[in-house]
Structures are given as structure tokens and as C-alpha cells.
Tab-separated table of C-alpha atoms in Angstrom:
chain	number	residue	atom	x	y	z
E	1	MET	CA	-28.084	-16.928	9.740
E	2	PRO	CA	-28.623	-13.811	11.920
E	3	THR	CA	-25.672	-12.907	14.097
E	4	GLY	CA	-27.303	-10.283	16.301
E	5	PRO	CA	-27.148	-6.494	16.570
E	6	ARG	CA	-24.022	-4.573	17.506
E	7	LEU	CA	-24.000	-2.563	20.738
E	8	ASN	CA	-20.922	-0.538	19.758
E	9	PRO	CA	-20.093	1.428	16.614
E	10	PRO	CA	-20.251	0.854	13.789
E	11	PHE	CA	-23.787	-0.426	14.079
E	12	ARG	CA	-25.544	-2.954	11.852
E	13	ALA	CA	-27.597	-0.063	10.446
E	14	ASP	CA	-25.378	2.981	10.079
E	15	HIS	CA	-24.956	5.978	7.823
E	16	VAL	CA	-22.133	8.076	6.454
E	17	GLY	CA	-23.029	11.392	8.024
E	18	SER	CA	-24.209	14.300	5.888
E	19	LEU	CA	-27.917	14.997	5.458
E	20	LEU	CA	-29.890	17.230	3.131
E	21	ARG	CA	-29.946	20.793	4.417
E	22	PRO	CA	-33.478	22.117	5.021
E	23	ARG	CA	-34.516	25.059	2.864
E	24	ALA	CA	-34.360	27.409	5.854
E	25	LEU	CA	-30.752	26.420	6.506
E	26	LYS	CA	-29.710	26.948	2.890
E	27	GLN	CA	-31.256	30.408	2.998
E	28	ALA	CA	-29.512	31.121	6.292
E	29	PHE	CA	-26.146	30.239	4.744
E	30	ARG	CA	-26.856	32.606	1.843
E	31	ASP	CA	-27.977	35.423	4.132
E	32	PHE	CA	-25.050	35.034	6.492
E	33	GLY	CA	-22.556	34.835	3.636
E	34	ALA	CA	-23.984	38.011	2.132
E	35	GLY	CA	-23.816	39.803	5.469
E	36	ASP	CA	-27.610	39.980	5.748
E	37	ALA	CA	-27.862	37.936	8.969
E	38	ALA	CA	-26.232	38.314	12.369
E	39	ALA	CA	-24.060	35.500	13.724
E	40	GLY	CA	-26.464	34.886	16.604
E	41	ALA	CA	-29.489	34.498	14.336
E	42	PHE	CA	-27.541	32.200	12.012
E	43	ARG	CA	-26.432	30.014	14.930
E	44	GLU	CA	-29.999	29.802	16.229
E	45	ILE	CA	-31.214	28.481	12.870
E	46	LEU	CA	-28.289	26.044	12.757
E	47	ASP	CA	-29.066	24.699	16.224
E	48	GLN	CA	-32.741	24.302	15.372
E	49	CYS	CA	-31.942	22.436	12.148
E	50	VAL	CA	-29.455	20.143	13.902
E	51	ARG	CA	-32.141	19.231	16.429
E	52	GLY	CA	-34.381	18.348	13.483
E	53	ALA	CA	-31.666	16.185	11.930
E	54	VAL	CA	-31.191	14.337	15.222
E	55	ALA	CA	-34.943	13.767	15.492
E	56	LEU	CA	-35.007	12.344	11.953
E	57	GLN	CA	-32.217	9.864	12.641
E	58	GLU	CA	-33.692	8.758	15.950
E	59	SER	CA	-37.183	8.380	14.467
E	60	VAL	CA	-36.029	5.857	11.848
E	61	GLY	CA	-34.140	3.810	14.445
E	62	LEU	CA	-30.501	4.742	13.839
E	63	GLU	CA	-28.108	4.360	16.771
E	64	SER	CA	-25.325	6.535	15.316
E	65	ILE	CA	-26.319	10.191	15.205
E	66	THR	CA	-24.578	13.020	13.341
E	67	ASP	CA	-25.393	16.710	13.081
E	68	GLY	CA	-25.927	16.191	9.355
E	69	GLU	CA	-22.708	18.164	8.822
E	70	PHE	CA	-25.020	21.180	8.863
E	71	ARG	CA	-22.370	23.552	10.203
E	72	ARG	CA	-20.083	23.017	7.198
E	73	GLY	CA	-20.118	24.384	3.680
E	74	SER	CA	-18.687	21.061	2.500
E	75	TYR	CA	-17.322	17.896	4.081
E	76	TRP	CA	-13.823	19.467	4.315
E	77	SER	CA	-14.441	23.224	4.487
E	78	HIS	CA	-14.474	23.432	8.301
E	79	PHE	CA	-10.991	21.894	8.406
E	80	VAL	CA	-9.579	24.524	6.057
E	81	ASP	CA	-11.301	27.263	8.049
E	82	ALA	CA	-9.753	26.070	11.319
E	83	ILE	CA	-6.192	25.468	10.079
E	84	GLU	CA	-3.730	28.303	9.692
E	85	GLY	CA	-1.843	27.953	6.406
E	86	MET	CA	-4.687	26.394	4.367
E	87	ALA	CA	-6.370	28.096	1.412
E	88	ILE	CA	-8.663	27.044	-1.470
E	89	LYS	CA	-7.820	26.764	-5.162
E	90	GLU	CA	-9.038	24.906	-8.263
E	91	SER	CA	-8.828	21.110	-8.227
E	92	LEU	CA	-6.919	19.232	-10.926
E	93	PHE	CA	-9.844	16.786	-11.216
E	94	GLN	CA	-13.453	17.179	-12.332
E	95	PHE	CA	-16.804	15.706	-11.331
E	96	ARG	CA	-18.832	13.870	-13.972
E	97	ASP	CA	-22.371	12.580	-14.382
E	98	ALA	CA	-24.003	9.686	-16.251
E	99	ASP	CA	-24.030	11.744	-19.462
E	100	GLY	CA	-20.327	12.510	-19.249
E	101	VAL	CA	-20.851	16.178	-18.410
E	102	LEU	CA	-17.856	17.518	-16.473
E	103	MET	CA	-17.818	20.040	-13.622
E	104	ASN	CA	-14.885	21.809	-11.998
E	105	PHE	CA	-14.556	22.089	-8.231
E	106	THR	CA	-12.268	23.641	-5.649
E	107	ALA	CA	-9.922	21.931	-3.204
E	108	PRO	CA	-7.663	22.637	-0.214
E	109	HIS	CA	-4.319	24.288	-0.915
E	110	VAL	CA	-1.326	24.560	1.420
E	111	ALA	CA	-0.251	28.198	1.407
E	112	GLY	CA	1.878	28.201	4.577
E	113	ARG	CA	2.971	26.212	7.600
E	114	VAL	CA	-0.105	24.591	9.132
E	115	HIS	CA	-1.392	24.578	12.686
E	116	ARG	CA	-4.807	24.358	14.319
E	117	LYS	CA	-6.219	27.787	15.134
E	118	TYR	CA	-9.091	26.380	17.225
E	119	GLY	CA	-11.093	23.201	17.736
E	120	ILE	CA	-12.239	22.011	14.323
E	121	GLY	CA	-15.329	20.032	15.270
E	122	THR	CA	-15.318	20.229	19.054
E	123	ASP	CA	-18.055	22.850	19.457
E	124	ALA	CA	-20.289	21.066	16.938
E	125	PHE	CA	-19.765	17.778	18.778
E	126	ALA	CA	-20.555	19.320	22.165
E	127	PHE	CA	-23.909	20.565	20.889
E	128	LEU	CA	-24.710	17.256	19.175
E	129	LYS	CA	-23.909	15.293	22.329
E	130	SER	CA	-26.250	17.558	24.309
E	131	VAL	CA	-29.268	16.810	22.090
E	132	THR	CA	-29.106	13.011	21.747
E	133	ARG	CA	-28.827	10.049	24.110
E	134	ARG	CA	-27.647	7.773	21.336
E	135	THR	CA	-24.085	7.559	19.987
E	136	PRO	CA	-22.936	10.849	18.447
E	137	LYS	CA	-20.686	10.335	15.447
E	138	VAL	CA	-17.973	12.753	14.296
E	139	THR	CA	-16.985	12.795	10.622
E	140	MET	CA	-13.796	14.408	9.361
E	141	PRO	CA	-12.003	14.596	6.005
E	142	SER	CA	-8.956	12.376	5.591
E	143	PRO	CA	-5.429	13.818	5.613
E	144	SER	CA	-5.125	12.997	1.901
E	145	THR	CA	-8.032	15.367	1.220
E	146	MET	CA	-5.659	18.222	2.020
E	147	HIS	CA	-3.223	17.076	-0.690
E	148	PHE	CA	-4.466	14.819	-3.481
E	149	TRP	CA	-6.727	17.138	-5.499
E	150	ARG	CA	-3.830	19.439	-6.410
E	151	GLY	CA	-0.857	17.133	-5.834
E	152	ARG	CA	2.536	18.816	-5.803
E	153	ALA	CA	0.955	22.047	-7.021
E	154	GLY	CA	-1.122	22.055	-3.836
E	155	ILE	CA	1.814	22.800	-1.521
E	156	GLU	CA	3.677	26.090	-1.760
E	157	PRO	CA	7.451	25.370	-1.862
E	158	ALA	CA	8.045	28.205	0.577
E	159	ALA	CA	5.833	26.427	3.113
E	160	TYR	CA	7.141	22.842	2.883
E	161	SER	CA	10.044	21.262	1.067
E	162	ASP	CA	8.117	18.003	0.544
E	163	ALA	CA	4.765	16.332	1.206
E	164	GLU	CA	6.135	14.195	4.043
E	165	GLU	CA	7.019	17.288	6.063
E	166	PHE	CA	3.534	18.680	5.506
E	167	PHE	CA	1.847	15.421	6.522
E	168	ALA	CA	3.860	15.309	9.744
E	169	ASP	CA	2.448	18.699	10.760
E	170	LEU	CA	-1.033	17.739	9.563
E	171	ALA	CA	-1.012	14.516	11.610
E	172	ARG	CA	-0.244	16.539	14.717
E	173	ILE	CA	-3.343	18.659	14.024
E	174	TYR	CA	-5.486	15.522	13.771
E	175	ARG	CA	-4.062	14.093	16.980
E	176	GLU	CA	-4.815	17.342	18.803
E	177	GLU	CA	-8.374	17.331	17.467
E	178	VAL	CA	-8.984	13.666	18.285
E	179	ALA	CA	-7.671	14.180	21.820
E	180	ASP	CA	-10.002	17.136	22.393
E	181	LEU	CA	-12.976	15.274	20.945
E	182	ALA	CA	-12.272	12.262	23.166
E	183	THR	CA	-12.020	14.525	26.217
E	184	ALA	CA	-15.434	15.943	25.268
E	185	GLY	CA	-16.882	12.419	25.210
E	186	ALA	CA	-16.600	11.371	21.556
E	187	THR	CA	-16.417	7.594	21.051
E	188	TYR	CA	-17.128	7.291	17.320
E	189	LEU	CA	-14.996	8.855	14.567
E	190	GLN	CA	-15.197	8.484	10.810
E	191	ILE	CA	-12.462	9.485	8.357
E	192	ASP	CA	-13.876	10.372	4.922
E	193	GLU	CA	-11.320	9.112	2.403
E	194	VAL	CA	-11.741	9.863	-1.322
E	195	PRO	CA	-8.203	9.766	-2.824
E	196	LEU	CA	-7.513	6.114	-1.943
E	197	ALA	CA	-10.760	5.108	-3.652
E	198	MET	CA	-9.826	7.256	-6.640
E	199	LEU	CA	-6.469	5.506	-6.881
E	200	CYS	CA	-8.418	2.357	-7.806
E	201	ASP	CA	-9.340	4.011	-11.130
E	202	PRO	CA	-6.811	3.301	-13.941
E	203	ASN	CA	-7.558	6.675	-15.537
E	204	VAL	CA	-6.846	8.481	-12.279
E	205	ARG	CA	-3.619	6.549	-11.793
E	206	GLU	CA	-2.522	7.553	-15.293
E	207	SER	CA	-3.375	11.179	-14.549
E	208	VAL	CA	-1.393	11.074	-11.309
E	209	ALA	CA	1.605	9.507	-13.063
E	210	ALA	CA	1.407	12.099	-15.839
E	211	ARG	CA	1.808	14.895	-13.304
E	212	GLY	CA	4.986	13.235	-12.017
E	213	GLU	CA	3.680	11.347	-8.969
E	214	ASP	CA	3.763	7.622	-8.194
E	215	PRO	CA	0.291	6.166	-7.375
E	216	GLU	CA	1.820	3.432	-5.214
E	217	ARG	CA	3.881	5.910	-3.240
E	218	LEU	CA	0.779	8.047	-2.716
E	219	THR	CA	-1.109	4.993	-1.464
E	220	THR	CA	1.626	4.358	1.097
E	221	CYS	CA	1.741	8.019	2.084
E	222	TYR	CA	-2.017	8.268	2.602
E	223	ILE	CA	-2.327	5.074	4.649
E	224	GLU	CA	0.570	6.177	6.841
E	225	ALA	CA	-0.996	9.641	7.221
E	226	ILE	CA	-4.257	8.131	8.476
E	227	ASN	CA	-2.400	5.896	10.931
E	228	SER	CA	-0.354	8.806	12.217
E	229	ALA	CA	-3.469	10.960	12.574
E	230	LEU	CA	-5.174	8.283	14.710
E	231	ASP	CA	-2.043	7.095	16.490
E	232	GLU	CA	-2.947	8.404	19.944
E	233	ARG	CA	-6.703	7.844	20.002
E	234	PRO	CA	-8.020	6.316	23.240
E	235	GLN	CA	-9.059	2.655	23.187
E	236	ASN	CA	-12.716	3.545	23.763
E	237	VAL	CA	-12.851	5.616	20.556
E	238	ALA	CA	-13.933	3.632	17.497
E	239	ALA	CA	-12.358	4.855	14.270
E	240	THR	CA	-13.800	4.011	10.863
E	241	MET	CA	-12.996	4.973	7.287
E	242	HIS	CA	-15.465	5.817	4.549
E	243	LEU	CA	-14.187	5.338	0.996
E	244	CYS	CA	-15.886	7.524	-1.603
E	245	ARG	CA	-15.460	8.182	-5.324
E	246	GLY	CA	-16.804	11.719	-5.116
E	247	ASN	CA	-20.286	12.923	-4.217
E	248	TYR	CA	-21.653	16.231	-5.481
E	249	LYS	CA	-25.227	16.738	-6.720
E	250	GLY	CA	-25.356	13.090	-7.786
E	251	ARG	CA	-22.014	13.292	-9.629
E	252	TRP	CA	-18.778	11.384	-9.018
E	253	VAL	CA	-15.065	11.744	-9.800
E	254	SER	CA	-13.837	8.194	-10.412
E	255	GLU	CA	-14.786	4.546	-10.787
E	256	GLY	CA	-13.217	1.130	-10.380
E	257	GLY	CA	-13.237	-1.736	-7.887
E	258	TYR	CA	-11.156	-1.818	-4.698
E	259	ASP	CA	-8.727	-4.451	-6.029
E	260	THR	CA	-5.796	-2.054	-6.471
E	261	VAL	CA	-5.617	-0.986	-2.822
E	262	ALA	CA	-7.671	-3.626	-0.978
E	263	GLU	CA	-5.000	-5.941	0.439
E	264	ARG	CA	-2.824	-3.110	1.703
E	265	LEU	CA	-5.596	-0.809	2.882
E	266	PHE	CA	-7.670	-3.403	4.727
E	267	ASN	CA	-4.631	-4.802	6.523
E	268	GLU	CA	-2.500	-1.706	7.114
E	269	ALA	CA	-4.963	1.053	7.933
E	270	LYS	CA	-5.412	1.146	11.707
E	271	VAL	CA	-9.172	1.587	11.750
E	272	ASP	CA	-11.932	-0.625	13.106
E	273	ALA	CA	-14.183	-0.667	10.059
E	274	PHE	CA	-14.514	0.381	6.428
E	275	PHE	CA	-17.599	2.022	4.931
E	276	LEU	CA	-17.447	0.933	1.286
E	277	GLU	CA	-19.469	2.238	-1.645
E	278	TYR	CA	-21.221	-0.590	-3.432
E	279	ASP	CA	-24.318	1.044	-4.907
E	280	THR	CA	-23.389	0.792	-8.615
E	281	PRO	CA	-21.153	-1.341	-10.865
E	282	ARG	CA	-18.657	1.552	-10.743
E	283	SER	CA	-17.552	0.146	-7.381
E	284	GLY	CA	-16.630	-3.288	-8.718
E	285	ASP	CA	-17.489	-6.635	-7.118
E	286	PHE	CA	-17.165	-7.981	-3.582
E	287	ALA	CA	-14.073	-10.127	-4.244
E	288	PRO	CA	-11.652	-7.608	-2.622
E	289	LEU	CA	-13.435	-8.235	0.698
E	290	ARG	CA	-11.489	-11.489	0.959
E	291	PHE	CA	-8.571	-9.371	2.205
E	292	VAL	CA	-10.485	-7.969	5.204
E	293	PRO	CA	-8.913	-9.241	8.472
E	294	ARG	CA	-11.132	-11.051	10.955
E	295	ASP	CA	-10.977	-8.163	13.438
E	296	ARG	CA	-12.259	-5.504	10.988
E	297	LEU	CA	-15.807	-4.744	9.921
E	298	VAL	CA	-17.216	-3.721	6.556
E	299	VAL	CA	-20.254	-1.478	6.275
E	300	LEU	CA	-21.753	-2.133	2.856
E	301	GLY	CA	-22.904	1.080	1.155
E	302	LEU	CA	-25.656	-0.503	-0.912
E	303	VAL	CA	-28.306	2.227	-0.720
E	304	SER	CA	-27.670	5.101	-3.129
E	305	THR	CA	-27.752	8.733	-2.028
E	306	LYS	CA	-27.356	9.873	-5.631
E	307	SER	CA	-30.832	8.822	-6.791
E	308	PRO	CA	-34.330	9.033	-5.252
E	309	ALA	CA	-35.248	5.508	-6.432
E	310	LEU	CA	-35.804	3.301	-3.374
E	311	GLU	CA	-33.927	0.032	-3.411
E	312	SER	CA	-35.686	-3.341	-3.087
E	313	LYS	CA	-35.389	-5.045	0.304
E	314	ASP	CA	-34.949	-8.410	-1.363
E	315	ALA	CA	-32.253	-7.066	-3.676
E	316	LEU	CA	-30.350	-5.625	-0.714
E	317	ARG	CA	-30.517	-8.931	1.150
E	318	ARG	CA	-29.214	-10.752	-1.920
E	319	ARG	CA	-26.318	-8.316	-2.162
E	320	ILE	CA	-25.464	-8.831	1.506
E	321	ASP	CA	-25.489	-12.593	0.915
E	322	GLU	CA	-23.127	-12.112	-2.039
E	323	ALA	CA	-20.713	-10.098	0.109
E	324	ALA	CA	-20.874	-12.775	2.819
E	325	ARG	CA	-19.217	-15.210	0.395
E	326	PHE	CA	-15.980	-13.250	0.878
E	327	VAL	CA	-16.192	-12.025	4.475
E	328	ALA	CA	-18.144	-13.419	7.431
E	329	LEU	CA	-21.699	-12.136	7.873
E	330	ASP	CA	-20.959	-11.051	11.424
E	331	GLN	CA	-18.302	-8.696	10.010
E	332	LEU	CA	-20.844	-6.912	7.844
E	333	ALA	CA	-23.269	-4.023	8.332
E	334	LEU	CA	-25.380	-1.815	6.055
E	335	SER	CA	-25.493	1.886	5.180
E	336	PRO	CA	-26.111	4.307	2.328
E	337	GLN	CA	-23.152	4.492	-0.046
E	338	CYS	CA	-22.305	8.062	0.953
E	339	GLY	CA	-23.765	11.101	2.654
E	340	PHE	CA	-26.791	12.861	1.208
E	341	ALA	CA	-25.110	16.262	1.038
E	342	SER	CA	-21.333	16.487	0.922
E	343	THR	CA	-21.935	20.201	0.277
E	344	VAL	CA	-24.745	22.573	1.237
E	345	ALA	CA	-26.342	22.078	-2.200
E	346	GLY	CA	-27.022	18.390	-1.543
E	347	ASN	CA	-27.867	15.521	-3.874
E	348	PRO	CA	-30.962	15.323	-6.155
E	349	LEU	CA	-33.296	13.752	-3.580
E	350	SER	CA	-36.066	15.100	-1.368
E	351	GLU	CA	-35.995	15.006	2.423
E	352	ASP	CA	-38.765	12.395	2.205
E	353	ASP	CA	-36.558	10.263	-0.079
E	354	GLU	CA	-33.778	10.591	2.474
E	355	ARG	CA	-36.021	9.472	5.331
E	356	ARG	CA	-37.261	6.444	3.386
E	357	LYS	CA	-33.725	5.377	2.517
E	358	LEU	CA	-32.466	5.671	6.089
E	359	ALA	CA	-35.513	3.744	7.336
E	360	LEU	CA	-34.848	1.076	4.697
E	361	VAL	CA	-31.287	0.606	5.966
E	362	VAL	CA	-32.580	0.062	9.510
E	363	GLU	CA	-35.350	-2.316	8.409
E	364	VAL	CA	-33.079	-4.504	6.268
E	365	ALA	CA	-30.346	-4.592	8.916
E	366	ARG	CA	-32.836	-5.793	11.520
E	367	ALA	CA	-34.104	-8.470	9.142
E	368	VAL	CA	-30.568	-9.738	8.408
E	369	TRP	CA	-28.844	-9.433	11.795
E	370	GLY	CA	-31.721	-9.244	14.239
């Protein structure tokens, strides 16, 4: 039975944030990186492409609007750029595809004491807010993103004696950023959390234990880090969490249902809603949703951003009905399972595929919730 649209974020039809970069923007990144383009010309192309991304989202009927994460090289790179003491090194994990082909990637590394050099996403938000009358949404990597990929090896001993000390400084950076975003008018934040989803994978847990770390202790640490990061957010700022198993050119890092962390995460994390990947069997079943408290929402990521194949409306509605066996329908919403481009390279879809998928989310949400 329809329960009506939502007037506040997250919305019944929502999305995770990143969008495919237009060809002109990809070329602009290459030119600027090679020193072949001036900063002013690069910014002009960025602004133009962000306006196009806003127009796309508004045209399909979305109420939450992002800048497509167009100003970032990856979903976390702008954080590293803006934080003194952060560097980049090789990750201890690898991406994989359906054929089992592995791919290395880089990750944040703590090289020194950390502090915020300047606003991390404040300028990007100010521009986004100026070009839409709908609800601008700010996405940011989770605190665990700055730690998990390299574990203990990811923090220089000369910088911090232990991870807890590092996370205390990192939480302060988040609180400063959230305060500045709220002052600028932000009312919708999303924390992109990959490590907690990865800790649902038995193979990942074994890998973490083999390097001398306790998966349960990491789970506690990461939930507490998120809560500390959001501790001082104003009441009018909605905070959500997106759980992801890795998203790079259609590849992923882990698999496994949410059972391992569900009861603790859904009840202890001080966020208003969870964006959960549910586009493939790798994400498990809906049973863990029984742990979602009545005052939290779940945005079901049922539409894949890893494949151009367009999902069936009827199949999506059946999946929503299945989820509603474990959590009330009025606590549910719909979105793609992840962003379309966690890095500049993007996933193996066309911009037309992207538009059709976003429009599908809006159409199905209206049919289910009105």
C-alpha cells in the first residue's frame, strides 16, 4: 500500500552521488594534470559540466542533487588533498571482476599529524547550491576510508602511536567540515562507507586477522569514528550512510550479506538512513533489515551502476515487496546500488544508460510510494 512521498531527505527516489564524467571533462582533467590547461579554463569547464549534471538530475525528477562528484579524481581524493598529513600509497586489497581478474589500487596513507588545510567540499557545495532549487546533497568518504585499506601499515608510527589517536584528530576535521557546510546551507550529507561492508566478507575478515587486526574491534572503531565525526551536526542536517563493496569500472572488492555487522551498525550508527547495495546476490538477502530501528530508513540499491542492462520495473517492485517483509514499507526508498563513477574513469555504461537508470528509479518510486 503506498505510503506517500518524502518531503525531506533521503527521498523515495534518491541516488548515491557520482555521475559519469562527460568526455570534455575527462579531457580537461588530463590537460590540467599535464600542465596544458590554465586553472581558470579548467574551472570553467568544471562549472559547465556541473550545470549539465544538475540539469540531468532535475530532468528525470530527482529531488536530491549532487555535482556528480565532478571536482574529484575519486570519491576520497579531495579529502586527502585538503588534509595536511595525508598521502597516497598502494592498497593491501585488490578489485576483482566477474572473471576473477584482479586489479591493484591506491589508498590514503597517514604520513603525519592531520589537520584540515582548507574547506574540503565547501566551495563545491556553494556552487552546487547556486545552480539548483532542489536539495543539494554532499557526499564524503567515511573516516574508515582513511585507514582500512592499509591497516596498521597505513599510519606512520612517528605520526600517531595508535589508530585511536589518529581517529580523534580525523573526527575533529569532519566536525569542522560539517559545521562549515551547515553554515553554508547544507542539509543533506552522505557518508560513503566501504570498510564496514567489506567486513561482512569472510575472506576479508580472514585477511584482516592475518595482518594482526581484530575485525570486531575494527567494526567498533569505525562505527564510533562515524558517530564522532557527526557528533555536532545541526538537527536540520540529515546524515545518511552508503555501504559499498567497491566500485571501479564495474569491479568490486568484496562480497557477502550484511548479517555480520547489521545489528550493531543499524542500531549504533547515528545516521538517519542507510543506502544499501542490493543489486546482485553478492549482497546477500534482506533478512538483516529486521534489525533496522523504526526511526531509520533504508534506501534499497536495486539498480546496478556496474552494467548497462536496464532493470525490469516489475522485478524492482517485487524486490521492494520482499524487503518490506523485514522492514516497514514506509521506511524504504529506492536508488542505484552505487555511484556511476567513483573515479574519473567511470563504470562501463553510457550517459544515456545512466539517464535511463535514474529515470527508472524515479518512475518505480512514484509507482510504489506515490
